[in-house]
XYZ file of C-alpha atoms in Angstrom:
136
model
C -43.652 90.231 79.781
C -43.421 90.187 75.963
C -39.892 89.168 75.008
C -39.930 88.923 71.208
C -42.129 89.583 68.189
C -42.069 87.487 65.007
C -44.364 86.762 62.063
C -47.303 84.463 62.722
C -47.024 81.064 60.980
C -49.730 78.622 59.886
C -51.620 76.718 62.586
C -50.451 73.286 61.438
C -46.846 74.283 62.214
C -47.673 76.079 65.444
C -44.801 74.692 67.513
C -42.238 74.502 64.730
C -41.937 78.241 64.204
C -41.434 78.788 67.929
C -38.711 76.133 67.973
C -36.971 77.788 65.000
C -37.038 81.158 66.754
C -35.593 79.669 69.944
C -32.927 77.661 68.076
C -31.799 80.829 66.259
C -31.698 82.737 69.538
C -29.715 79.991 71.271
C -27.280 79.782 68.336
C -26.555 83.503 68.763
C -25.866 82.911 72.460
C -23.593 79.972 71.580
C -21.526 82.014 69.129
C -21.260 84.803 71.707
C -20.056 82.280 74.346
C -22.979 83.211 76.591
C -24.760 79.844 76.642
C -24.922 76.429 75.023
C -28.592 75.447 74.739
C -29.749 72.824 72.245
C -32.952 71.086 71.192
C -33.489 67.886 73.166
C -33.928 64.878 70.887
C -37.177 62.934 71.021
C -36.371 59.308 71.863
C -37.986 57.138 69.171
C -37.638 53.549 68.038
C -37.699 53.272 64.256
C -39.714 50.311 62.982
C -39.677 51.016 59.248
C -37.608 53.184 56.899
C -38.803 54.047 53.402
C -35.767 55.403 51.553
C -35.063 58.832 53.091
C -37.794 59.007 55.713
C -39.114 57.135 58.725
C -42.529 55.669 57.925
C -43.222 53.848 61.194
C -41.885 54.497 64.685
C -42.921 54.769 68.322
C -41.754 56.760 71.319
C -39.309 54.715 73.403
C -40.038 56.753 76.526
C -41.530 60.090 77.483
C -39.517 63.024 76.291
C -37.892 65.622 78.506
C -38.273 69.369 78.124
C -37.702 70.890 74.678
C -34.270 72.459 75.219
C -31.358 71.866 77.568
C -27.873 73.190 78.079
C -25.646 75.426 80.168
C -26.017 79.133 80.939
C -23.492 80.966 83.151
C -22.194 77.641 84.435
C -25.645 76.354 85.434
C -27.749 73.626 83.874
C -30.816 75.050 82.088
C -33.922 73.442 80.571
C -36.716 75.168 78.680
C -40.157 73.992 77.622
C -41.733 75.834 74.687
C -45.477 75.948 74.019
C -47.571 77.772 71.442
C -51.237 78.734 71.567
C -53.731 80.258 69.156
C -55.684 81.780 72.063
C -55.602 85.542 72.368
C -54.571 85.773 76.009
C -55.174 82.380 77.656
C -52.762 79.472 77.985
C -54.109 76.084 79.064
C -51.530 74.660 81.463
C -52.982 71.200 80.781
C -50.903 71.372 77.578
C -47.913 70.604 79.782
C -47.766 66.896 80.509
C -47.488 65.530 84.038
C -43.997 64.120 83.463
C -42.862 67.558 82.263
C -44.101 69.191 85.478
C -42.376 66.448 87.463
C -39.135 67.066 85.568
C -39.389 70.814 86.154
C -39.835 70.230 89.885
C -36.905 67.798 90.055
C -34.642 70.197 88.132
C -35.612 73.081 90.419
C -34.865 70.890 93.452
C -31.412 70.255 91.916
C -30.864 74.027 91.533
C -31.140 74.053 87.731
C -32.596 76.947 85.769
C -36.010 76.048 84.348
C -38.231 78.147 82.075
C -41.473 77.932 80.153
C -41.763 80.027 76.974
C -45.331 80.527 75.751
C -46.026 81.903 72.296
C -49.324 83.737 71.891
C -49.747 83.669 68.121
C -52.788 85.985 68.047
C -50.826 88.858 69.577
C -47.550 87.871 67.942
C -45.785 87.759 71.304
C -44.067 85.558 73.844
C -44.331 85.173 77.589
C -41.562 83.810 79.804
C -42.219 82.037 83.104
C -39.695 80.564 85.479
C -40.139 76.907 86.310
C -41.214 77.916 89.800
C -44.004 80.065 88.351
C -45.077 77.348 85.894
C -45.416 74.546 88.448
C -47.751 76.691 90.571
C -50.358 76.088 87.847
C -50.016 72.283 88.052
């Protein structure tokens, strides 16, 4: 199911454009009081700051899924992936701990989704968490 069409961005920023699209969409839902879904922060430990930017850091622990929040009173988490392939998505791009988190969230009756951007066709595909973990 194609759910949105947007301009194709450069390959080096392949996940950033998808995140911007989703953040804008979730902001609209927030202002409409439909949902509150926000980007999950990446847990890092800063080792060195050079004026206004971080020059050295490491991941403190594995990250969660990309977005989390509340929709219709239920907890929701969403993982977003982007591919340059025409019509194939490699499910190995989802890390083991992300599959494990999806499964745990589903077991806890949360809403879980995987959004896949197919840049070549300028479209998006939405899978439920249940559908996504079948490919693990």
